[in-house]
Amino acid sequence: MADRSLEGMALPLEVRARLAELELELSEGDITQKGYEKKRSKLIGAYLPQPPTANGAAVVRCRLQPGEGVPRRPFRSAHIGVCDIREAAARERAASAAGNRPLFYFRFGVDQALPQERRAPVTPSSASRYHRRRSSGSRDERYRSDVHTEAVQAALAKHKERKMAVPMPSKRRSLVVQTSMDAYTPPDTSSGSEDEGSVQGDSQGTPTSSQGSINMEHWISQAIHGSTTSTTSSSSTQSGGSGAAHRLADVMAQTHIENHSAPPDVTTYTSEHSIQVERPQGSTTSRTAPKYGNAELMETGDGVPVSSRVSAKIQQLVNTLKRPKRPPLREFFVDDFEELLEVQQPDPNQPKPEGAQMLATRGEQLGVVTNWPPSLEAALQRWGTISPKAPCLTTMDTNGKPLYILTYGKLWTRSMKVAYNILHKLGTKQEPMVRPGDRVALVFPNNDPAAFMVAFYGCLLAEVVPVPIEVPLTRKDAGSQQIGFLLGSCGVTVALTSDACHKGLPKSPTGEIPQFKGWPKLLWFVTESKHLSKPPRDWFPHIKDANNDTAYIEYKTCKDGSVLGVTVTRIALLTHCQALTQACGYTEAETIVNVLDFKKDVGLWHGILTSVMNMMHVISIPYSLMKVNPLSWIQKVCQYKAKVACVKSRDMHWALVAHRDQRDVNLSSLRMLIVADGANPWSISSCDAFLNVFQSKGLRQEVICPCASSPEALTVAIRRPTDDSNQPPGRGVLSMHGLTYGVIRVDSEEKLSVLTVQDVGLVMPGAIMCSVKPDGIPQLCRTDEIGELCVCAVATGTSYYGLSGMTKNTFEVFPMTSSGAPISEYPFIRTGLLGFVGPGGLVFVVGKMDGLMVVSGRRHNADDIVATALAVEPMKFVYRGRIAVFSVTVLHDERIVIVAEQRPDSTEEDSFQWMSRVLQAIDSIHQVGVYCLALVPANTLPKTPLGGIHLSETKQLFLEGSLHPCNVLMCPHTCVTNLPKPRQKQPEIGPASVMVGNLVSGKRIAQASGRDLGQIEDNDQARKFLFLSEVLQWRAQTTPDHLLYTLLNCRGTIANSLTCVQLHKRAEKIAVMLMERGHLQDGDHVALVYPPGIDLIAAFYGCLYAGCVPITVRPPHPQNIATTLPTVKMIVEVSRSACLMTTQLICKLLRSREAAAAVDVRTWPLILDTDDLPKKRPAQIYKPSNPDTLAYLDFSVSTTGMLAGVKMSHAATSAFCRSIKLQCELYPSREVAICLDPYCGLGFVLWCLCSVYSGHQSILIPPSELETNPALWLLAVSQYKVRDTFCSYSVMELCTKGLGSQTESLKARGLDLSRVRTCVVVAEERPRIALTQSFSKLFKDLGLHPRAVSTSFGCRVNLAICLQGTSGPDPTTVYVDMRALRHDRVRLVERGSPHSLPLMESGKILPGVRIIIANPETKGPLGDSHLGEIWVHSAHNASGYFTIYGDESLQSDHFNSRLSFGDTQTIWARTGYLGFLRRTELTDANGERHDALYVVGALDEAMELRGMRYHPIDIETSVIRAHKSVTECAVFTWTNLLVVVVELDGSEQEALDLVPLVTNVVLEEHYLIVGVVVVVDIGVIPINSRGEKQRMHLRDGFLADQLDPIYVAYNM
C-alpha cells in the first residue's frame, strides 16, 4: 500500500513505524479508509517539501501526542532539551545571545525578536475581542490568560465546521422559565471576598505585552491555508503540512471518545453518517416555544424520517457513539465469577522525568540588623512611646475618603486597654475566664482593620492566642459549621468583636446572639475603648522576647471543607516579619497600600505584622470600596506616593477594566507591587496586561513581585524588588500534557496545550527549599519533575492545632534522597504548592495540592480546567467568577465535575452550545473528559464568607442531589474507561460433556416436582366429576344452603352472598338468557364485563351451563374511558366473542357518548344486561362431550405489553382446582379471604372456581374498595378469623403505605392477625422481598407471623406453578452474587456481602407440577448453578394461545417444547421466566429434601448489555435508592442504550439533580453507562392491575413522545 514517493524521503524510524501501524489498522478494519488517509498524510506532511518560513529555514516539527491515533501507541521522539535545569539556563542565555530560540523550558524576558508570521498561531491577542467585557465575576481573574483564550479558541476552531453531534436535553417549559425573581439578579457579592468579587458593566481588554493583535480569523485562515506550524488538539488529529481545511471539519468525529481506552461499543460503525448528525431541524424547533406534544418530522442520521423528537435525539446520540472499533484491550483477567474493572495500564510512551536528583535550595542568610526588636510587642511599645503621632493605619469609607487614622500611640494605648480588660474584666478575680495561653476568637468585618489591629495586638500583649475568623452572617453560612468545630477544638469561649459588628450579628427575639450551628457557646466581648475600663496606673503588660509560645492561629479550609487551625509561634511570627522586611527591603515610615484581607495570609503578614515592626503606614482599602471603584487602590498609591502595594491579580484586572476614566495616574512611586496570588499560574496574564497598560503611567517592569504562600509555610517565596530593569523575570512555557504526568517539558508557544508560568522569586531568607513526590514517601524530585514544595525554616507554622497525626504528615517531613537517606536532620514543612525550583534558584508554582485531581493516573489542576472553561467566551452565558471544579469518585476513579452559575438571560440553546464547547476545549487542551457539567441559576452556589464559591459545600450539594442545576450535561461515555470488558459468549457445550460433567462434578441437573397427584389419598367427592358445572350441581343438591361466597363493601359490611343453590339457580337463568335472547350455540365465546363481585361468578357458571366459553374482561373505568375502553374492545374482538354480558350500568357506559369518542360503538357484538333475568329454567344443562374441550379463555396483558389469551380445557381447570385444594388443604368448613382482581390467572381461579370445587367459603374483597378504606382487607381477615388469605402486590403496598402510621389505632380497634397461617401474594414476577418484609415488620405488632407471608408464581402457560401451602417448610431466602447472575451463573454469597442480591423462594411447587431449568437458546437442561428458563410440565398447563390468525409456531414453541438432550420425550411448556432451583436443607411433608424455585425475571424484559444479562428490577432498585425524591423508576433499552425513567416526587427544580445521581449509582453498582435519563411526574410509569410495571408501554410512549417529561438528559 505504501506508495513509491515515500521511498526517496528520509523519514525517521518512528514515523515509518507509525505508518506501518496505520497500514495494519486499515487491513484489520480498525480504521476507515478516510481516517487512514488523513492520519497518513498528517504523519508525512512535515517531511514533504515545504515553503520557507519567515526566517528562511523550513521548520520541521513532528511530535506525536499520546491519545492521537486510534490506539494509543505513539512513539515519542527523543526529548529535546531534557537536561539539568541549571545547564538549561546557561544554554538558554548563550542561545538568546546567538539569536536563535531553542526548545528549552525557560524564556527570560518577553521575546520580541520573534517574526510575526511564525508566532501567529497562538499568541494573537484578541484580548480586544474576547475580553472586552467587564468581568462580573471574581475568582475569574486568577484565570485570565489571553494566550490561553486563543489556544482554546483555536482548539475549538478545529471543531467549528461540525456542529455538536450530541442532542440537546429537552426540558419542560415551566422549568425553562425561572419563576423566582432572584434568578434575575446578578451574583451577590455583599460580603467582601478574598477570592472573588464582582464588578459589572462593559470593559475593554487590552493586548498583552508584545503580542501583536492578530485575531482569530487570521489564525484560522492560516490553519486552513496550511501554515507549517499548525496546532494540535489532544485526541483529534495533528495537521502536519497542507490541506488542513477539509480535515478540520471531521476532526471532531474522533474527539469525543477516542481519548482513553475502549469506549462501550454501542453500535457498529458506519463510516459516513456519523458526521452528518447535526441539529439543523432540532435547533429550529427548539428555538420557538418547544412543541412537546406533536414534534416536527425529523430525520435521523441515516436519513430516516422519524415523527418523533425523542427518537431522533436518541438516534443522534447513538450516532455520536459510532466510532471505529478499537483493537482489543490489554490482556484482561476474568475469573470465573469476578468481573474486574479494567485497570488503566500506564502508557509506555508517557513522558518520564530524566533529570538528575534535585538539590535543596538555600535562601540568603537572614541578616539580623542591630535595631530589630526582640519581639513584635516590643516593636509596638517602641513606636508607641517614641513616635506616638506616626500614622500606623488609615482606613477608607466606601467613597474613598479617609475614615480614620490610627497612630502608633493610639494603637499602643488601646491594645494595652484591651489586654487589661481581657485578663481582668472577664469572669471573677478568683476565676478569670481567660488566662494567658487561652484561645479567643477575633470576629471583625472586612471594613474595620483598625479595630482588628487593636484587638490582635491586645491579645499579643495579654499573651492570649487570637484566632481570627470571618463574621458569621446567618446561622447557616456555608462552612460556618466547620469554623465552629475549629473554635470548639481550640477551646474558645470568648469572641472579641467591634460595636458595629456586634449590632449586625443575627439576634433572637430576646436580643441574645443565637448559638451558630456547630459553634461552642461564646461570650461576645466588644473591644471599642468606650466600653472598656482603663487599666490602673501601675498595670503594665509583660513584654518578653519572642519564644516558642503560640502567637496566633490562622484558619485554613481544606479540600473536603474541614477547617484546621495552623498555629504560629511568637518566634516564627517575628522571624517571618524579619524575613519579609529583608526580602522586600522595608524601611521605616514607608507607605504601603493593602487591598488584601487583613485577617489572614499575605494581608495579615504585611499589613498588620511586618508594618508595625518597621513603623510603616498602611492604607487599607476595604473590599466594599473596590466593588464601587476598582481604581481606588491605584488612586491611593498616587495620592500617598506609596512605595508598596499588596494586591491580588483580580485587583489588577479590575483596574485595567476601569482605567479609561482616569487621566492623572502616576505609579512611579511604587517600588514593589506584591501579587499575593502569584502562585496561581493564571496570574501571569493579569500581570502582563497590567504592565502593558500602566508602563506608560510610570510603572516599571521590575516592580511587579509575585509571591507564593500557604497557611502552613507562611511566605514560601517572593520576587525581590530590583533596581535593575534589564534583568527580565523568568518565564516557563510548559507542556500541559507533560505536567499531567508530573514532568516538566518545554513547549513552544505554538502548541495549544501549554501552561505559561512566571517565577515567584527566590526562596525566603533563612529558609531551605526542596520539592518531593506528592504522594507516598517524601522522596526528592528530579530536576525536571513537578513535586510538592517543602520548606525548612523558623518562619513557618508549627502544627495543626490539636491534630497530632495530621501535623506529623505536614509539619514534620524528612525528604529522602533516592538512596533513602534524609537530606537534613531538621523537619521540612509541606507547603501544599506544586512546582519546581528552576535555573538561578527561581521558584515556579504550577498548582496547589488542594486543586489536584488524579484521573486515570494523570494529574490535572482544577485551576487549569477553570481557565480553559473560562476561555470559551463565558461572558454571555456564565458569570466568570462563579465556577467550581472538583472531582467525585465514581467506579474507582476520580471524575471531573464543573459547576457554573448561568446568566439569567442566556437561552437553553446558548448554554448548551457553551457547555458542548467547554467539553471540547477541555478534551483538546487537557486530554481529559469531563464527567458532568452543570449550570445553576445565578446566586445559588454556596459562598465563602468573602463571596467566593465554597467548593466542598458545592460538592456536597452535588453528591446529595440538592444543587438544583438548570442545565446538566453528563459525558460518562468519554470519561469512564475502566468498565469491565464486555462478555464474550462462550460456544455452548454439547450434551455428552454435560452428562459427564454432571456426573464428574456432582452437579445436579436442575429439576424438581411437587407431590404426585395420583398417590394422594383423599376423600375428595368432587373428583368423581370431570367438570366444574357438575360439581356445582352436586353441591346445590347435597348442601344447598352452604355459603360459598360473601362479598364485602368498602365499609366492611356484607354487600352480597351466594349459597350453592342460589348460585346454581342464577346460573340456570343466565344460561336460558344466552340461549333465548343471545341465540348462542355451544362453543360460542361470551365476554363477561363485570366489576369484581357475585354477578361475575354467576355469569361464568351460566356460560358453562349453556355450553359457551366465557372470557372475563375488566370493565372500562368510568373516569378514564378513553384509555381503558379500547382494551375492552380489543379483548372482545380478539377473543371473537359472539355476545357481551354485563350489568345495566356498564351497558349504558358502553353505548355512551364518551365511549363513542374512544371506539366505534356500532361494532359491539350483542350486549346482554343480566340485571333483568328470565324467570324460567333451561330444558337441560350442557355437558361437554370431552374433558379436553375449552372451558374458558384467560386474557391478560403481560408485563411486556403483549395481550395474550390462553385456552383452559375442562380437564386442566379441574386439575388446577384440585392441585390448589390439596396444597392449601381447602374443605367446606374453611374460610378464605381473597383481595385480588378476578380477571385472569390465579386471581380469577381463586375468586370464581376454587370455592365451587372445594366447597370452602370465599370472602371476596374487591381491591378497588381499599382505595377508600385501606384497612378493609386486614379488618375482614381479623373479623372472620381467616387462616388463609390471598392478595396482590398493589394491595400489600397500599396497606404498607396507607396504614404505616395507624398500627396503634388498628390494634385498639381489635385488629388481630395472629390466626393467619398463609398470606400469599399472587404474582407473575420475582418476589418483591423488600415489600413483603416491610409488610411483615409493620404488622408484626398486630400478631402477623413473618413466616405466614409468601408469594406464588404463575405465568401465561401455567397460571400457578408455585403456591405456599399450609404444610411444608417456610419460604427460604438466599443471597446471590449479582455479577455472576449477569453471566447467567448462580453463586450463593453471605448476606450483606458486596453485590449480593436477596431472592425469596416463590412458594412451594404445586402437586402434579414438574419443573426443569433449560437453556433458553439451546434448550438443553442446566445444572443448578446456572440461571435458565423455567420449563413446566403439569396437568393444568394451558393448552395453547388463543390467537386470531392461529399463529401455530408461537404456540407450539411455548406449549410443546422438548429438551434438546437428556429427557427428550416429556413435553414441556416454556414460562418465559428465568430462574434457578436450589436444594435446601429443609424437608418436605413426604420427608424428601425440599427443592426451592427462585424466579429472577422475565426473559422478554431482561436486557442484554455489554454481553451480559441485566434484569430491569435490579437497576431500578439501585436508582430508587439514589435520591429521596425518586418514587418509582423503570428502565428499558433502546438500540443498546440504557434508558432510565424516574418519577420525581418534588419540585421540578429538583429534576436535574437526579441525572448525575442516577448515572453514578448505575455505574457504581452495575457497571453500566446510562444513555438517557428521563424525569417524569408521579404516575407516568404504567402499572397493570397486578402492580407490575409495563416497561414496553413506557418505552413506546417515550419514543412516541407521549410522556410529557419534566427533563430528558442525553448522556454523551
mmCIF file of N, CA, C and O in Angstrom, residues 316-371:
data_model
loop_
_atom_site.group_PDB
_atom_site.id
_atom_site.type_symbol
_atom_site.label_atom_id
_atom_site.label_comp_id
_atom_site.label_asym_id
_atom_site.label_seq_id
_atom_site.Cartn_x
_atom_site.Cartn_y
_atom_site.Cartn_z
ATOM 1 N N GLN A 316 -29.467 10.413 17.260
ATOM 2 C CA GLN A 316 -28.302 11.283 17.199
ATOM 3 C C GLN A 316 -27.261 10.822 18.206
ATOM 4 O O GLN A 316 -26.078 10.759 17.925
ATOM 5 N N LEU A 317 -27.764 10.504 19.400
ATOM 6 C CA LEU A 317 -26.852 10.086 20.457
ATOM 7 C C LEU A 317 -26.144 8.800 20.047
ATOM 8 O O LEU A 317 -24.939 8.671 20.189
ATOM 9 N N VAL A 318 -26.918 7.874 19.491
ATOM 10 C CA VAL A 318 -26.303 6.624 19.052
ATOM 11 C C VAL A 318 -25.223 6.927 18.028
ATOM 12 O O VAL A 318 -24.136 6.370 18.057
ATOM 13 N N ASN A 319 -25.530 7.855 17.138
ATOM 14 C CA ASN A 319 -24.551 8.141 16.093
ATOM 15 C C ASN A 319 -23.297 8.786 16.636
ATOM 16 O O ASN A 319 -22.217 8.563 16.113
ATOM 17 N N THR A 320 -23.443 9.578 17.705
ATOM 18 C CA THR A 320 -22.205 10.166 18.225
ATOM 19 C C THR A 320 -21.348 9.076 18.824
ATOM 20 O O THR A 320 -20.162 9.246 19.010
ATOM 21 N N LEU A 321 -21.968 7.951 19.181
ATOM 22 C CA LEU A 321 -21.179 6.889 19.784
ATOM 23 C C LEU A 321 -20.657 5.905 18.744
ATOM 24 O O LEU A 321 -20.022 4.930 19.068
ATOM 25 N N LYS A 322 -20.999 6.130 17.463
ATOM 26 C CA LYS A 322 -20.474 5.232 16.432
ATOM 27 C C LYS A 322 -19.059 5.669 16.122
ATOM 28 O O LYS A 322 -18.834 6.743 15.617
ATOM 29 N N ARG A 323 -18.139 4.847 16.420
ATOM 30 C CA ARG A 323 -16.743 5.180 16.204
ATOM 31 C C ARG A 323 -16.052 3.920 15.706
ATOM 32 O O ARG A 323 -16.542 2.824 15.943
ATOM 33 N N PRO A 324 -14.892 4.079 15.065
ATOM 34 C CA PRO A 324 -14.203 2.849 14.657
ATOM 35 C C PRO A 324 -13.930 2.024 15.896
ATOM 36 O O PRO A 324 -13.609 2.566 16.943
ATOM 37 N N LYS A 325 -14.068 0.721 15.782
ATOM 38 C CA LYS A 325 -13.806 -0.124 16.939
ATOM 39 C C LYS A 325 -12.326 -0.094 17.259
ATOM 40 O O LYS A 325 -11.492 -0.010 16.381
ATOM 41 N N ARG A 326 -12.043 -0.204 18.570
ATOM 42 C CA ARG A 326 -10.655 -0.221 18.995
ATOM 43 C C ARG A 326 -10.091 -1.615 18.915
ATOM 44 O O ARG A 326 -10.838 -2.576 19.027
ATOM 45 N N PRO A 327 -8.783 -1.709 18.792
ATOM 46 C CA PRO A 327 -8.182 -3.040 18.975
ATOM 47 C C PRO A 327 -8.524 -3.511 20.385
ATOM 48 O O PRO A 327 -8.773 -2.674 21.245
ATOM 49 N N PRO A 328 -8.543 -4.808 20.638
ATOM 50 C CA PRO A 328 -8.957 -5.271 21.968
ATOM 51 C C PRO A 328 -8.059 -4.708 23.058
ATOM 52 O O PRO A 328 -6.905 -4.367 22.806
ATOM 53 N N LEU A 329 -8.633 -4.606 24.251
ATOM 54 C CA LEU A 329 -7.864 -4.061 25.372
ATOM 55 C C LEU A 329 -6.742 -5.021 25.732
ATOM 56 O O LEU A 329 -6.747 -6.185 25.364
ATOM 57 N N ARG A 330 -5.838 -4.500 26.587
ATOM 58 C CA ARG A 330 -4.763 -5.365 27.050
ATOM 59 C C ARG A 330 -5.320 -6.583 27.760
ATOM 60 O O ARG A 330 -6.438 -6.579 28.230
ATOM 61 N N GLU A 331 -4.481 -7.607 27.856
ATOM 62 C CA GLU A 331 -4.968 -8.880 28.412
ATOM 63 C C GLU A 331 -5.680 -8.581 29.717
ATOM 64 O O GLU A 331 -5.220 -7.817 30.538
ATOM 65 N N PHE A 332 -6.825 -9.207 29.838
ATOM 66 C CA PHE A 332 -7.711 -8.832 30.920
ATOM 67 C C PHE A 332 -8.148 -10.111 31.585
ATOM 68 O O PHE A 332 -8.642 -11.023 30.950
ATOM 69 N N PHE A 333 -7.935 -10.201 32.887
ATOM 70 C CA PHE A 333 -8.131 -11.466 33.570
ATOM 71 C C PHE A 333 -9.569 -11.563 34.052
ATOM 72 O O PHE A 333 -10.027 -10.728 34.809
ATOM 73 N N VAL A 334 -10.312 -12.544 33.539
ATOM 74 C CA VAL A 334 -11.670 -12.730 34.026
ATOM 75 C C VAL A 334 -11.714 -14.020 34.820
ATOM 76 O O VAL A 334 -11.544 -15.106 34.280
ATOM 77 N N ASP A 335 -11.900 -13.882 36.100
ATOM 78 C CA ASP A 335 -12.028 -15.044 36.961
ATOM 79 C C ASP A 335 -13.403 -15.645 36.683
ATOM 80 O O ASP A 335 -14.223 -15.047 36.022
ATOM 81 N N ASP A 336 -13.638 -16.817 37.233
ATOM 82 C CA ASP A 336 -14.896 -17.466 36.944
ATOM 83 C C ASP A 336 -16.076 -16.557 37.246
ATOM 84 O O ASP A 336 -17.029 -16.493 36.506
ATOM 85 N N PHE A 337 -16.018 -15.850 38.384
ATOM 86 C CA PHE A 337 -17.164 -15.036 38.743
ATOM 87 C C PHE A 337 -16.873 -13.559 38.810
ATOM 88 O O PHE A 337 -17.746 -12.746 38.719
ATOM 89 N N GLU A 338 -15.607 -13.240 39.065
ATOM 90 C CA GLU A 338 -15.312 -11.823 39.282
ATOM 91 C C GLU A 338 -15.286 -11.097 37.959
ATOM 92 O O GLU A 338 -14.742 -11.574 36.997
ATOM 93 N N GLU A 339 -15.852 -9.893 37.927
ATOM 94 C CA GLU A 339 -15.597 -9.046 36.778
ATOM 95 C C GLU A 339 -14.674 -7.997 37.333
ATOM 96 O O GLU A 339 -15.084 -7.209 38.173
ATOM 97 N N LEU A 340 -13.450 -7.999 36.918
ATOM 98 C CA LEU A 340 -12.557 -6.979 37.437
ATOM 99 C C LEU A 340 -12.716 -5.751 36.580
ATOM 100 O O LEU A 340 -12.949 -5.834 35.384
ATOM 101 N N LEU A 341 -12.565 -4.595 37.208
ATOM 102 C CA LEU A 341 -12.604 -3.370 36.413
ATOM 103 C C LEU A 341 -11.320 -3.291 35.617
ATOM 104 O O LEU A 341 -10.264 -3.711 36.065
ATOM 105 N N GLU A 342 -11.432 -2.712 34.461
ATOM 106 C CA GLU A 342 -10.249 -2.527 33.607
ATOM 107 C C GLU A 342 -9.272 -1.641 34.365
ATOM 108 O O GLU A 342 -9.613 -0.553 34.793
ATOM 109 N N VAL A 343 -8.048 -2.105 34.551
ATOM 110 C CA VAL A 343 -7.058 -1.278 35.235
ATOM 111 C C VAL A 343 -6.315 -0.509 34.163
ATOM 112 O O VAL A 343 -5.844 -1.080 33.197
ATOM 113 N N GLN A 344 -6.256 0.801 34.338
ATOM 114 C CA GLN A 344 -5.607 1.612 33.315
ATOM 115 C C GLN A 344 -4.118 1.257 33.277
ATOM 116 O O GLN A 344 -3.414 1.443 34.262
ATOM 117 N N GLN A 345 -3.644 0.748 32.166
ATOM 118 C CA GLN A 345 -2.225 0.420 32.064
ATOM 119 C C GLN A 345 -1.473 1.714 31.796
ATOM 120 O O GLN A 345 -1.944 2.549 31.041
ATOM 121 N N PRO A 346 -0.305 1.903 32.405
ATOM 122 C CA PRO A 346 0.437 3.130 32.100
ATOM 123 C C PRO A 346 0.836 3.135 30.629
ATOM 124 O O PRO A 346 1.171 2.105 30.057
ATOM 125 N N ASP A 347 0.751 4.309 30.027
ATOM 126 C CA ASP A 347 1.107 4.461 28.624
ATOM 127 C C ASP A 347 2.621 4.300 28.517
ATOM 128 O O ASP A 347 3.368 5.026 29.164
ATOM 129 N N PRO A 348 3.091 3.344 27.716
ATOM 130 C CA PRO A 348 4.545 3.131 27.668
ATOM 131 C C PRO A 348 5.282 4.370 27.171
ATOM 132 O O PRO A 348 6.462 4.554 27.446
ATOM 133 N N ASN A 349 4.577 5.249 26.443
ATOM 134 C CA ASN A 349 5.277 6.414 25.899
ATOM 135 C C ASN A 349 5.056 7.663 26.725
ATOM 136 O O ASN A 349 5.327 8.769 26.265
ATOM 137 N N GLN A 350 4.495 7.512 27.927
ATOM 138 C CA GLN A 350 4.266 8.731 28.697
ATOM 139 C C GLN A 350 5.620 9.329 29.078
ATOM 140 O O GLN A 350 6.594 8.610 29.282
ATOM 141 N N PRO A 351 5.696 10.663 29.145
ATOM 142 C CA PRO A 351 6.979 11.282 29.485
ATOM 143 C C PRO A 351 7.385 10.891 30.900
ATOM 144 O O PRO A 351 6.551 10.846 31.794
ATOM 145 N N LYS A 352 8.677 10.606 31.065
ATOM 146 C CA LYS A 352 9.177 10.262 32.400
ATOM 147 C C LYS A 352 10.285 11.249 32.745
ATOM 148 O O LYS A 352 11.001 11.713 31.865
ATOM 149 N N PRO A 353 10.411 11.600 34.053
ATOM 150 C CA PRO A 353 11.482 12.535 34.409
ATOM 151 C C PRO A 353 12.843 11.909 34.141
ATOM 152 O O PRO A 353 13.050 10.735 34.413
ATOM 153 N N GLU A 354 13.746 12.722 33.579
ATOM 154 C CA GLU A 354 15.051 12.166 33.228
ATOM 155 C C GLU A 354 16.199 12.983 33.806
ATOM 156 O O GLU A 354 17.354 12.705 33.535
ATOM 157 N N GLY A 355 15.891 14.038 34.550
ATOM 158 C CA GLY A 355 16.959 14.894 35.079
ATOM 159 C C GLY A 355 17.652 14.239 36.263
ATOM 160 O O GLY A 355 17.269 13.170 36.722
ATOM 161 N N ALA A 356 18.688 14.916 36.753
ATOM 162 C CA ALA A 356 19.382 14.425 37.954
ATOM 163 C C ALA A 356 18.512 14.723 39.170
ATOM 164 O O ALA A 356 17.584 15.514 39.090
ATOM 165 N N GLN A 357 18.848 14.112 40.306
ATOM 166 C CA GLN A 357 18.084 14.406 41.512
ATOM 167 C C GLN A 357 18.354 15.846 41.921
ATOM 168 O O GLN A 357 19.475 16.329 41.826
ATOM 169 N N MET A 358 17.292 16.548 42.342
ATOM 170 C CA MET A 358 17.484 17.966 42.661
ATOM 171 C C MET A 358 18.250 18.132 43.972
ATOM 172 O O MET A 358 18.342 17.217 44.786
ATOM 173 N N LEU A 359 18.807 19.317 44.150
ATOM 174 C CA LEU A 359 19.467 19.644 45.415
ATOM 175 C C LEU A 359 18.590 20.662 46.123
ATOM 176 O O LEU A 359 17.925 21.478 45.484
ATOM 177 N N ALA A 360 18.591 20.610 47.451
ATOM 178 C CA ALA A 360 17.810 21.598 48.189
ATOM 179 C C ALA A 360 18.399 22.984 47.938
ATOM 180 O O ALA A 360 19.614 23.143 47.797
ATOM 181 N N THR A 361 17.551 23.989 47.856
ATOM 182 C CA THR A 361 17.991 25.352 47.551
ATOM 183 C C THR A 361 17.913 26.198 48.821
ATOM 184 O O THR A 361 16.884 26.197 49.494
ATOM 185 N N ARG A 362 19.000 26.904 49.114
ATOM 186 C CA ARG A 362 19.007 27.746 50.312
ATOM 187 C C ARG A 362 18.687 29.178 49.951
ATOM 188 O O ARG A 362 19.170 29.690 48.948
ATOM 189 N N GLY A 363 17.929 29.825 50.826
ATOM 190 C CA GLY A 363 17.732 31.266 50.656
ATOM 191 C C GLY A 363 18.949 31.998 51.216
ATOM 192 O O GLY A 363 19.819 31.383 51.853
ATOM 193 N N GLU A 364 18.989 33.326 50.974
ATOM 194 C CA GLU A 364 20.147 34.056 51.527
ATOM 195 C C GLU A 364 20.059 34.032 53.048
ATOM 196 O O GLU A 364 19.016 33.729 53.618
ATOM 197 N N GLN A 365 21.176 34.382 53.686
ATOM 198 C CA GLN A 365 21.200 34.380 55.150
ATOM 199 C C GLN A 365 20.276 35.472 55.666
ATOM 200 O O GLN A 365 20.180 36.550 55.091
ATOM 201 N N LEU A 366 19.598 35.191 56.768
ATOM 202 C CA LEU A 366 18.750 36.211 57.380
ATOM 203 C C LEU A 366 19.668 37.091 58.226
ATOM 204 O O LEU A 366 20.137 36.671 59.283
ATOM 205 N N GLY A 367 19.942 38.307 57.709
ATOM 206 C CA GLY A 367 20.896 39.172 58.420
ATOM 207 C C GLY A 367 20.199 39.890 59.540
ATOM 208 O O GLY A 367 19.271 40.657 59.320
ATOM 209 N N VAL A 368 20.628 39.644 60.763
ATOM 210 C CA VAL A 368 19.971 40.319 61.887
ATOM 211 C C VAL A 368 20.520 41.741 62.002
ATOM 212 O O VAL A 368 21.720 41.948 62.144
ATOM 213 N N VAL A 369 19.630 42.696 61.893
ATOM 214 C CA VAL A 369 20.034 44.104 61.989
ATOM 215 C C VAL A 369 20.012 44.464 63.473
ATOM 216 O O VAL A 369 19.156 44.005 64.216
ATOM 217 N N THR A 370 20.949 45.297 63.899
ATOM 218 C CA THR A 370 21.102 45.536 65.343
ATOM 219 C C THR A 370 19.845 46.103 65.979
ATOM 220 O O THR A 370 19.504 45.752 67.092
ATOM 221 N N ASN A 371 19.136 46.991 65.239
ATOM 222 C CA ASN A 371 17.998 47.612 65.939
ATOM 223 C C ASN A 371 16.685 46.876 65.698
ATOM 224 O O ASN A 371 15.631 47.430 65.932
#
